[in-house]
Coordinates of C-alpha atoms and ligand atoms in Angstrom, one line a residue:
X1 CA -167.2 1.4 -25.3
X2 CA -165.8 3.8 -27.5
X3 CA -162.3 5.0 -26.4
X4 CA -161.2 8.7 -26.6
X5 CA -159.0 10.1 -28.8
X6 CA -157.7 13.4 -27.3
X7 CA -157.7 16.4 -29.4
X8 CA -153.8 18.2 -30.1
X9 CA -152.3 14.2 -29.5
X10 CA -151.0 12.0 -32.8
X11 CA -153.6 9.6 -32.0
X12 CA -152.2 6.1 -31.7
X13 CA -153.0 3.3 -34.7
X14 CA -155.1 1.2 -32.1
X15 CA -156.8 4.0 -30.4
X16 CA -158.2 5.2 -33.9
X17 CA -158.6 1.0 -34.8
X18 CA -161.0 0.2 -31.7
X19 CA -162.7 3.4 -32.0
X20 CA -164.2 2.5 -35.9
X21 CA -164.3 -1.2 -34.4
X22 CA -167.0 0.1 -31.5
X23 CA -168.6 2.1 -34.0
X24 CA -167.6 5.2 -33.2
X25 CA -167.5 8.4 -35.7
X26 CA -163.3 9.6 -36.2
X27 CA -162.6 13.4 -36.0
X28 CA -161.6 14.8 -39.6
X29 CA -158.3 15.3 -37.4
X30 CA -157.9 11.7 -36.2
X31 CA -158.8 10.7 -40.2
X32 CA -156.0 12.9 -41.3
X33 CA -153.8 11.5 -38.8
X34 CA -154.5 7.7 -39.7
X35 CA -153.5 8.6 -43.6
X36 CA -150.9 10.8 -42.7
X37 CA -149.4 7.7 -40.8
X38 CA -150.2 4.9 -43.6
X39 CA -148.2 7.3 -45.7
X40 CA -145.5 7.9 -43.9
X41 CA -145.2 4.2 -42.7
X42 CA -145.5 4.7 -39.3
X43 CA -148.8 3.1 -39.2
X44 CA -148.1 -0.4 -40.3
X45 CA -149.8 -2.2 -43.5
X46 CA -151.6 -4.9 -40.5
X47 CA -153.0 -1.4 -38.6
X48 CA -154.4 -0.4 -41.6
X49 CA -156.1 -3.3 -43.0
X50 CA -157.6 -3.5 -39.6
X51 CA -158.8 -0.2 -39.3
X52 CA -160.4 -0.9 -43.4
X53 CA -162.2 -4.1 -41.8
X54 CA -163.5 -1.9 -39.3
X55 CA -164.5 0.5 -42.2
X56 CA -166.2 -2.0 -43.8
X57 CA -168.1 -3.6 -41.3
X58 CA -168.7 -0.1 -39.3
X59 CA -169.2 2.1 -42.4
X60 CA -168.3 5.7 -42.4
X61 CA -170.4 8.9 -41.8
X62 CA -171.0 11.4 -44.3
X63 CA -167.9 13.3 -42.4
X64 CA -166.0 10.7 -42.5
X65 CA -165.8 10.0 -46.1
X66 CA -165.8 13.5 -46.5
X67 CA -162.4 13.7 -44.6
X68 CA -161.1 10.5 -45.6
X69 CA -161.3 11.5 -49.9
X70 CA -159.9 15.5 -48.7
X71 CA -157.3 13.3 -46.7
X72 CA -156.6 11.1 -49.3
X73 CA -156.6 13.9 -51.7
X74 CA -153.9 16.0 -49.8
X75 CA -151.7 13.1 -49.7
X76 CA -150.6 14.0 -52.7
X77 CA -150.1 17.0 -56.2
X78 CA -153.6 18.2 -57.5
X79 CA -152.9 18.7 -61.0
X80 CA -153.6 22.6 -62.5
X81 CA -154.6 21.7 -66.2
X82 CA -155.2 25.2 -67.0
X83 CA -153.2 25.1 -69.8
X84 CA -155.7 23.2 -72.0
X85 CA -158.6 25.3 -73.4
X86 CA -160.4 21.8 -73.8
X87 CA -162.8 20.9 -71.1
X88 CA -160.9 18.2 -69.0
X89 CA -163.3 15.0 -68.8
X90 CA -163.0 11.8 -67.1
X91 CA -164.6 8.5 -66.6
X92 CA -164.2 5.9 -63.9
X93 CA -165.9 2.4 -63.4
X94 CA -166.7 1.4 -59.7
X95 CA -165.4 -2.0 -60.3
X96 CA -166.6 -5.2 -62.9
X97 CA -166.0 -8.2 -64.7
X98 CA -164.6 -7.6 -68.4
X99 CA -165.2 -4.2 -68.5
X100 CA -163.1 -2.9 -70.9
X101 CA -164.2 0.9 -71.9
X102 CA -161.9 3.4 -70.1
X103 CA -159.7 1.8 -73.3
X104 CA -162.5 2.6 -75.6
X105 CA -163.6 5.8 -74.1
X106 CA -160.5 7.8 -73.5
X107 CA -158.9 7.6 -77.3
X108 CA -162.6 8.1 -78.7
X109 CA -163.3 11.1 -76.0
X110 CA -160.1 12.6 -76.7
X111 CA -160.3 12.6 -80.8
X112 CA -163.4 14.4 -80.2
X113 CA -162.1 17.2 -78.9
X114 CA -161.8 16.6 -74.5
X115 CA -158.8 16.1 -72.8
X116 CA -158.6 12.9 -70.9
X117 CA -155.9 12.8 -67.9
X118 CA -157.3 9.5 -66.3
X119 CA -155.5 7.9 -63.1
X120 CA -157.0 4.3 -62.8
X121 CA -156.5 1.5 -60.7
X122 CA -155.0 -2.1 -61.0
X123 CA -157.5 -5.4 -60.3
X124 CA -159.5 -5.2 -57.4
X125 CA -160.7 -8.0 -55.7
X126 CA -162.6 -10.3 -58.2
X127 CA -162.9 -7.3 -60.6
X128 CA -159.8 -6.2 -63.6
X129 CA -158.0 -3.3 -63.8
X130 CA -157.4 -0.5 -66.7
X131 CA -153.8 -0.5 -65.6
X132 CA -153.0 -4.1 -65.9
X133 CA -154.9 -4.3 -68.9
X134 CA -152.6 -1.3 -70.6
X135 CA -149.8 -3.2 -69.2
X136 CA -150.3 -6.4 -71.4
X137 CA -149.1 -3.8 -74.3
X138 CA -145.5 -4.8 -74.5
X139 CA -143.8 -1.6 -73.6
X140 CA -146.6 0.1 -72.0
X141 CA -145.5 2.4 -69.0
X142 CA -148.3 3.3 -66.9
X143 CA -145.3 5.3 -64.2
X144 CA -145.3 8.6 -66.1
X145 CA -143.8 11.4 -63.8
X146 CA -146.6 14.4 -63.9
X147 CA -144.0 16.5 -66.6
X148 CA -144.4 13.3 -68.6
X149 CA -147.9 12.5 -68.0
X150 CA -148.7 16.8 -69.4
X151 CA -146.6 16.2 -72.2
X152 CA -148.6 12.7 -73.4
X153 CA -152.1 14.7 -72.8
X154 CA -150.3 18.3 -74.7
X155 CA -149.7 15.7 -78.1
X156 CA -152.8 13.4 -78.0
X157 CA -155.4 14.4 -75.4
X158 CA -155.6 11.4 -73.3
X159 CA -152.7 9.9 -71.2
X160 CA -153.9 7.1 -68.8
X161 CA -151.6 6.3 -65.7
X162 CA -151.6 4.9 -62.1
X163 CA -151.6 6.9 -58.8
X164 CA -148.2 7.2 -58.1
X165 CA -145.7 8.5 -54.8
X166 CA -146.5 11.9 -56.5
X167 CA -150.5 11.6 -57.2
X168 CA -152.8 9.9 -55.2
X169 CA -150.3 8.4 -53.1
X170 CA -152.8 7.0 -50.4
X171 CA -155.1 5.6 -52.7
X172 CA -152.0 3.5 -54.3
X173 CA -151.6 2.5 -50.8
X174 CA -155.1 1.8 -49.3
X175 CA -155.6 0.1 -53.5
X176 CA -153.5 -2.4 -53.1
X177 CA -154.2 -3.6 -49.3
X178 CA -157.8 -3.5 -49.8
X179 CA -157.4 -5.6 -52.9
X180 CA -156.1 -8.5 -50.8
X181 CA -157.6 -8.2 -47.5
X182 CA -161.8 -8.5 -48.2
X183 CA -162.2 -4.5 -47.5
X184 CA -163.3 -3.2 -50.8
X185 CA -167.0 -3.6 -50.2
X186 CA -167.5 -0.3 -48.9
X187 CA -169.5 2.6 -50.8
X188 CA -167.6 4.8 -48.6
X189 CA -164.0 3.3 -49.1
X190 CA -165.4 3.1 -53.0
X191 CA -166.1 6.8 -52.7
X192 CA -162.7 8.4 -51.3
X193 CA -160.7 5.9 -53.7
X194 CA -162.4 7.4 -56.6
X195 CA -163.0 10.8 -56.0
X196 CA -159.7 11.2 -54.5
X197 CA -157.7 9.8 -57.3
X198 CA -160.3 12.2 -60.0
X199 CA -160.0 15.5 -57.9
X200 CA -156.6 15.0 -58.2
X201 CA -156.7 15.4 -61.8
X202 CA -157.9 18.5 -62.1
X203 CA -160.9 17.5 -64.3
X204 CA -164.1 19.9 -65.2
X205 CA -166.6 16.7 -65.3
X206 CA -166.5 13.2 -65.2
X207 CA -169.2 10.1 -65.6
X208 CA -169.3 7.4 -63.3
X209 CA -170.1 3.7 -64.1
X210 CA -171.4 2.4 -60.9
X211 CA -171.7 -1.3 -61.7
X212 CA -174.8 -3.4 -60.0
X213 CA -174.9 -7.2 -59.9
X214 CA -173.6 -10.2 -59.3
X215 CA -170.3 -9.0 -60.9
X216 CA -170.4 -5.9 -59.0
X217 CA -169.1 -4.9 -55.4
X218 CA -173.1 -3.4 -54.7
X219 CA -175.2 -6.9 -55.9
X220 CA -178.6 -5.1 -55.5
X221 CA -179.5 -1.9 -57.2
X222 CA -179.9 -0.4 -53.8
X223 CA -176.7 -0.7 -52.8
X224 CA -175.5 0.7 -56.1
X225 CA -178.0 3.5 -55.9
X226 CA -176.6 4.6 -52.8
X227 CA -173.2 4.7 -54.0
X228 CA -174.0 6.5 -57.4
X229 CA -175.9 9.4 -55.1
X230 CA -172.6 9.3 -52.9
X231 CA -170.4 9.7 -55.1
X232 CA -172.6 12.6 -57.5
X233 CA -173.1 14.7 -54.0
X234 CA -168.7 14.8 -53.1
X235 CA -168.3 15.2 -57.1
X236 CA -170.7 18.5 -56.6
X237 CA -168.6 19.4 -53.2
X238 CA -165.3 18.8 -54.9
X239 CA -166.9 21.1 -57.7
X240 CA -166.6 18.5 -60.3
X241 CA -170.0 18.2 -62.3
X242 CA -170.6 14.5 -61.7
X243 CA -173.1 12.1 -63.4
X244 CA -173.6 8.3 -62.7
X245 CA -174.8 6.0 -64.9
X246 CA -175.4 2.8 -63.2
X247 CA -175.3 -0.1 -65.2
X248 CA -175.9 -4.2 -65.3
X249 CA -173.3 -6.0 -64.0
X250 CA -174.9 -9.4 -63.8
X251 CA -172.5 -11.0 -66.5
X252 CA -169.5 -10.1 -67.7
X253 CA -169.4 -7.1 -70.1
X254 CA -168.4 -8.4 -73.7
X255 CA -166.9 -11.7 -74.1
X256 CA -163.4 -11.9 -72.9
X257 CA -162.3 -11.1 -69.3
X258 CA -158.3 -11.2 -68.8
X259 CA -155.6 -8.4 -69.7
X260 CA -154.5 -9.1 -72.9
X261 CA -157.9 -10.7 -74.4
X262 CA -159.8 -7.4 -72.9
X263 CA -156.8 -5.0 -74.8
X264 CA -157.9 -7.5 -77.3
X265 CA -161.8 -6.6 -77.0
X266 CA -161.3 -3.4 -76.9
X267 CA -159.3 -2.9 -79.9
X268 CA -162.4 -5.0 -81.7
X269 CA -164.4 -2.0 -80.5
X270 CA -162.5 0.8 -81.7
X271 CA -162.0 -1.1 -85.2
X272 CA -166.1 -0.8 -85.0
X273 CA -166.7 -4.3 -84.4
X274 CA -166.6 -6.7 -81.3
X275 CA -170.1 -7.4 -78.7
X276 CA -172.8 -5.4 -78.4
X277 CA -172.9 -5.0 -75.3
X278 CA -169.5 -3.6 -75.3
X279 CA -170.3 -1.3 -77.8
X280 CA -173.2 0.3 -76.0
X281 CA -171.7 1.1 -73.3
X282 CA -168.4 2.8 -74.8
X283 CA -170.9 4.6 -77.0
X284 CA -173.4 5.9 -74.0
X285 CA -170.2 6.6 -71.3
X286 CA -168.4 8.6 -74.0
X287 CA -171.9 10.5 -75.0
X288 CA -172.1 11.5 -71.7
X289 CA -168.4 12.6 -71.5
X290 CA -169.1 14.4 -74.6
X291 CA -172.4 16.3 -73.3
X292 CA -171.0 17.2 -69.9
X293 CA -167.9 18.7 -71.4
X294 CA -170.6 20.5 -74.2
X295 CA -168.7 19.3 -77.0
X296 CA -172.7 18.3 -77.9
X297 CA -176.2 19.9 -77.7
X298 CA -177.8 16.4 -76.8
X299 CA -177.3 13.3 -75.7
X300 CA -178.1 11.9 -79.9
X301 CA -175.7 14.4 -80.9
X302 CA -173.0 12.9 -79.0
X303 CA -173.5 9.1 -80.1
X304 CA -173.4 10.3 -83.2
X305 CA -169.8 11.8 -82.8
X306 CA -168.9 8.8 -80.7
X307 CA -170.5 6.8 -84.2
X308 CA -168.3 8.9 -86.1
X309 CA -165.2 9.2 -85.0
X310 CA -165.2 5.3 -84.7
X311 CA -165.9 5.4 -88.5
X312 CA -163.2 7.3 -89.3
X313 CA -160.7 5.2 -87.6
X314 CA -159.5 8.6 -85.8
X315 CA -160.2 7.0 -82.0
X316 CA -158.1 4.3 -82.6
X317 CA -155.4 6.5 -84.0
X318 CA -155.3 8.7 -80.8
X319 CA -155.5 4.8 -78.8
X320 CA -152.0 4.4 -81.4
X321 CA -150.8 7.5 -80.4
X322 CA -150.8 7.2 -77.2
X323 CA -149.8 3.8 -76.9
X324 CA -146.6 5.2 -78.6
X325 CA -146.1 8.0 -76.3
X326 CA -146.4 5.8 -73.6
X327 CA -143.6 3.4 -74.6
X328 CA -145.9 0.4 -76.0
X329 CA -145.3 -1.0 -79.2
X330 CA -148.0 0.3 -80.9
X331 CA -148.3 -2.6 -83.7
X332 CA -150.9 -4.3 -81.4
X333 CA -153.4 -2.1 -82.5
X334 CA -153.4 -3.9 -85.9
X335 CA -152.3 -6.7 -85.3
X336 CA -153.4 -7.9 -81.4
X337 CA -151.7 -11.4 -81.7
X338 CA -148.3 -9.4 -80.0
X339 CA -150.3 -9.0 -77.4
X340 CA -148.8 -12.1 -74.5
X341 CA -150.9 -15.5 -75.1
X342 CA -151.5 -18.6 -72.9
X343 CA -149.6 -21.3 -74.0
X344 CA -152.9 -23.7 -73.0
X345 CA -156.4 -23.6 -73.9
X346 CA -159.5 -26.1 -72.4
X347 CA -163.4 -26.1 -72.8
X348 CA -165.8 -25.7 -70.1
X349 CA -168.4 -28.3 -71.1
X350 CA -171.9 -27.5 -70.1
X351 CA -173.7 -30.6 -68.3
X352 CA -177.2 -29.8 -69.4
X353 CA -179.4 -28.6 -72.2
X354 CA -181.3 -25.2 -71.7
X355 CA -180.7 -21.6 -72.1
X356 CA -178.0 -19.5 -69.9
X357 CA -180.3 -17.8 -66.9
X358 CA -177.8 -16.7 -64.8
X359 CA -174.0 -16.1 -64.3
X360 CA -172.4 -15.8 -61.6
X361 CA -170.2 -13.3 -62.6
X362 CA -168.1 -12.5 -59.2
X363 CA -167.1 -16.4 -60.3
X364 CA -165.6 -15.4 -63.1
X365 CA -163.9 -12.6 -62.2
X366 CA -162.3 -15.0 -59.3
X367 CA -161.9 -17.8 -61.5
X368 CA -159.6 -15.5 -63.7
X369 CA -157.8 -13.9 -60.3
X370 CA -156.9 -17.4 -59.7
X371 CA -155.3 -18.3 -62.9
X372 CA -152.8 -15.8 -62.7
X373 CA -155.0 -13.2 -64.0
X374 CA -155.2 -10.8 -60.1
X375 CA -153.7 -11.1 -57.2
X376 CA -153.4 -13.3 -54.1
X377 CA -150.7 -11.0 -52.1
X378 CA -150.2 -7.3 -52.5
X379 CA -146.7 -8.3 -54.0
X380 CA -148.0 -10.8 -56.8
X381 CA -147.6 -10.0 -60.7
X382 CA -149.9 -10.6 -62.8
X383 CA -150.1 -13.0 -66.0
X384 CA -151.3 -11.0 -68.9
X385 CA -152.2 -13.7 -71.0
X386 CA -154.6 -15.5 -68.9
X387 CA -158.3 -15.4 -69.3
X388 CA -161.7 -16.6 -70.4
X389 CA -163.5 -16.4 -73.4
X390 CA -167.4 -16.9 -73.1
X391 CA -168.9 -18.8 -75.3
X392 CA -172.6 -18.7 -73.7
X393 CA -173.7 -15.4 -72.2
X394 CA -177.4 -14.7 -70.7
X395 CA -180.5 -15.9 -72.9
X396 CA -178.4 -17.9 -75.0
X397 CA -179.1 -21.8 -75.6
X398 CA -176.8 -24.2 -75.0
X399 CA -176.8 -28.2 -75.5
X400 CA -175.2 -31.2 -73.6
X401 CA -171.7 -30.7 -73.8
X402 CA -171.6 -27.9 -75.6
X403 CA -168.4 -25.2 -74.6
X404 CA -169.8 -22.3 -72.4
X405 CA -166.3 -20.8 -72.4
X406 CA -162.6 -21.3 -73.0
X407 CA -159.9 -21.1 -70.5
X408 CA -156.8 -19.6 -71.4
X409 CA -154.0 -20.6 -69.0
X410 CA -150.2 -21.1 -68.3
X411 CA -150.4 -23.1 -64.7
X412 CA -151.6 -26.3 -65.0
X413 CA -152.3 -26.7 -61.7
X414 CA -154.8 -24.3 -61.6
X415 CA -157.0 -24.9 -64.6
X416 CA -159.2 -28.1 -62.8
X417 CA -160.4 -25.3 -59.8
X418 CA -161.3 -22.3 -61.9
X419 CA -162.8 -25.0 -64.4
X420 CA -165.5 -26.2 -61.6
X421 CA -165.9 -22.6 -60.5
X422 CA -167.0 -21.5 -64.2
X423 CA -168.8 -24.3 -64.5
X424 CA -170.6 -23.6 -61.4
X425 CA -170.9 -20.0 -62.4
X426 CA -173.6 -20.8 -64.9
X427 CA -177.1 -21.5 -64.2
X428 CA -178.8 -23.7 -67.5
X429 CA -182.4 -24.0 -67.0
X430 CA -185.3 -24.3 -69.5
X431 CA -186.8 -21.0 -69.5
X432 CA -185.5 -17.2 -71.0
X433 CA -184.0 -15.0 -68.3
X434 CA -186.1 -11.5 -67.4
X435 CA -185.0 -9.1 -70.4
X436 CA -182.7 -6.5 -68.7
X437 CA -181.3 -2.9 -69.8
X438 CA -177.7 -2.5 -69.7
X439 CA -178.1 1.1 -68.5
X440 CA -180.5 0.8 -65.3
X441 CA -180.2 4.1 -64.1
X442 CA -178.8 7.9 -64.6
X443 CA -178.2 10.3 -61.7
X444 CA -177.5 13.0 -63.0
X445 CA -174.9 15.8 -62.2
X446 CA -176.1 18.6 -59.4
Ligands
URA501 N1 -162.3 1.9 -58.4 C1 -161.5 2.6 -57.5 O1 -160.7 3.4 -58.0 N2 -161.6 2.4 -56.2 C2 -162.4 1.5 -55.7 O2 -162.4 1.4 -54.5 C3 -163.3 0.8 -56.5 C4 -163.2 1.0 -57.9

């Protein structure tokens, strides 16, 4: 039985707990109350991730997300960018394995001509973060106060920073306790963490890479559909023209998942080199970034000014620039061996002959999590210089033996378990996998 919350009360932490737990639908009131009160601290961290669970099991109506992403939103300063003639664009992943690209796309986005004011998240769950891949940088601040964060975006167009006490406080909050407590798994939680944290930034437009697959938080492409069209309708009722691109998440993206080896990666890319894979992807998010702010007349138009201003070396001078503003050294760019590095390397060793058919590619990300590289306790730090490097990705043959991927690693005592669970993670058999598109889908804006 549902209990009743009555209306002009503060409704109490375990009224507004047993009523999600029974299924019932919260008032936009009783939602503002609940992160009103995780804010303030008066509704403890254990309330909280117990009304998430709820969430998640439960789910949330249409009003509810609606109130919980306003809610969330309010918590903290909605920038004014008004200042910048340039149209303010944005890009935010739903969550993977090795994905790399808001480093790409935001230097390469802003030498063409956007401005890129991106709040992103640490790791979440099995999946990395942007911020705790910048943080590997030595020097990198990813705390900017919002006088700072205007001044980085007035001299290079991008700035990329977390949700702070100022911006997006409740998403910092809800982040980090849904990272360690099983609740991320929720289109709706997904939905009011992003679009929370990119109204807040004041942006025109932004694209959305809504991950699907075995790496993803939505494994089936209906799941992720259903997120993509969630989170394209509250862009259009937050009057931010929204597009979705939802793409394959069924092994990692490129070939090196951990902080500094993805800064690592990325840097590959913007030197126009490193996996094709990677390299698609950049190139069709920061088209799109390009064509909804209408820097382009098409969608050609703009790879070809991604193409170019990779050529020219001018993306990775605004990724230098704004490593520099941001108080990293910005010698990494050249030469990425300052970046931190494991002091221990081992193979995994495939047992069979055949051709890779499947990854499990949650595995990996966990696998990584549990060498140092995410955390186990919102408290934890993470190591920067843990990681994988795939040898073997899907289609490719292997022999008997042979090293599917490297571990990079600084706690011996961790290496045997993520070892079997990589192992594990591939499936060798003796026929191709299905061919797959790395962009499945587009929704676009409305
Ligand atoms: N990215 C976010 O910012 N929040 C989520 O919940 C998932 C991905």
């Amino acid at each position: 039985m549902n209990s009743q919350v009555s209306a002009g009360e503060s409704p109490r932490a375990v009224d507004l707990i047993r009523k999600k737990r029974d299924g019932g639908e919260l008032t936009r009131a009783e939602i503002e109350a609940l992160v009103r009160g995780a804010a303030s601290g008066e509704i403890h961290d254990y309330q909280m991730s117990a009304w998430l669970m709820a969430a998640v099991l439960r789910g949330l109506s249409r009003a509810e997300t609606a109130a919980l992403t306003d809610a969330m939103l309010a918590s903290g300063a909605k920038l004014d960018l008004r200042e910048f003639a340039a149209p303010k664009v944005d890009k935010h992943s739903t969550g993977g394995v090795g994905d790399k690209t808001s480093l790409v796309v935001a230097p390469v986005a802003a030498a063409g001509g956007l401005v890129v004011p991106m709040i992103s998240g640490r790791g979440l769950g099995h999946t990395g973060g942007t911020l705790d891949k910048l943080e590997a940088i030595p020097g990198f601040q990813t705390r900017l106060s919002l006088p700072r964060f205007r001044e980085v975006l007035a001299a290079c167009g991008c700035s990329m920073i977390g949700a702070t006490a100022e911006i997006a406080p409740a998403d910092k909050q809800l982040y980090a306790l849904r990272d360690v407590t099983a609740t991320v798994e929720s289109p709706f939680l997904i939905c009011a963490s992003i679009m929370s944290k990119k109204a807040a930034e004041g942006i025109d437009a932004l694209v959305l890479d809504v991950k699907a697959g075995s790496g993803a938080f939505m494994k089936t492409e209906e799941d992720a559909a259903f997120l993509a069209e969630l989170l394209v309708e509250t862009g259009a009722r937050m009057g931010i023209k929204t597009t979705a691109l939802m793409t394959d998440m069924d092994q990692p993206l490129g070939r090196r998942v951990g902080n500094s080896l993805e800064v690592e990666e990325a840097l590959e890319v913007l030197h126009g080199e490193g996996p094709e894979d990677l390299r698609e992807l950049c190139r069709e998010l920061t088209a799109w970034m390009f064509q909804l702010g209408g820097r382009t007349r098409d969608l050609e138009e703009a790879k070809q000014l991604y193409e170019d201003l990779i050529g020219s070396g001018a993306a990775l001078e605004k990724f230098r620039n704004m490593i520099a503003l941001q108080g990293g050294n910005p010698a990494v760019v050249d030469r990425p061996g300052l970046l931190p590095q494991a002091k221990s390397a081992a193979e995994v060793a495939s047992p069979q002959s055949g051709v890779v058919s499947a990854v499990h590619c949650e595995a990996v990300g966990t696998a990584c999590s549990l060498l140092g590289g995410g955390r186990q306790r919102k408290e934890d730090s993470v190591d920067p210089a843990v990681g994988i490097l795939l040898h073997k990705k899907l289609g490719d043959h292997v022999a008997a033996g042979e090293s599917l991927c490297t571990i990079f690693y600084n706690d011996e005592s961790r290496v045997t378990q993520a070892g079997e669970m990589l192992r594990q993670s591939f499936s060798i058999q003796n026929q191709d996998p299905a061919p797959r598109s790395l962009v499945r889908r587009v929704i676009p804006a409305r």
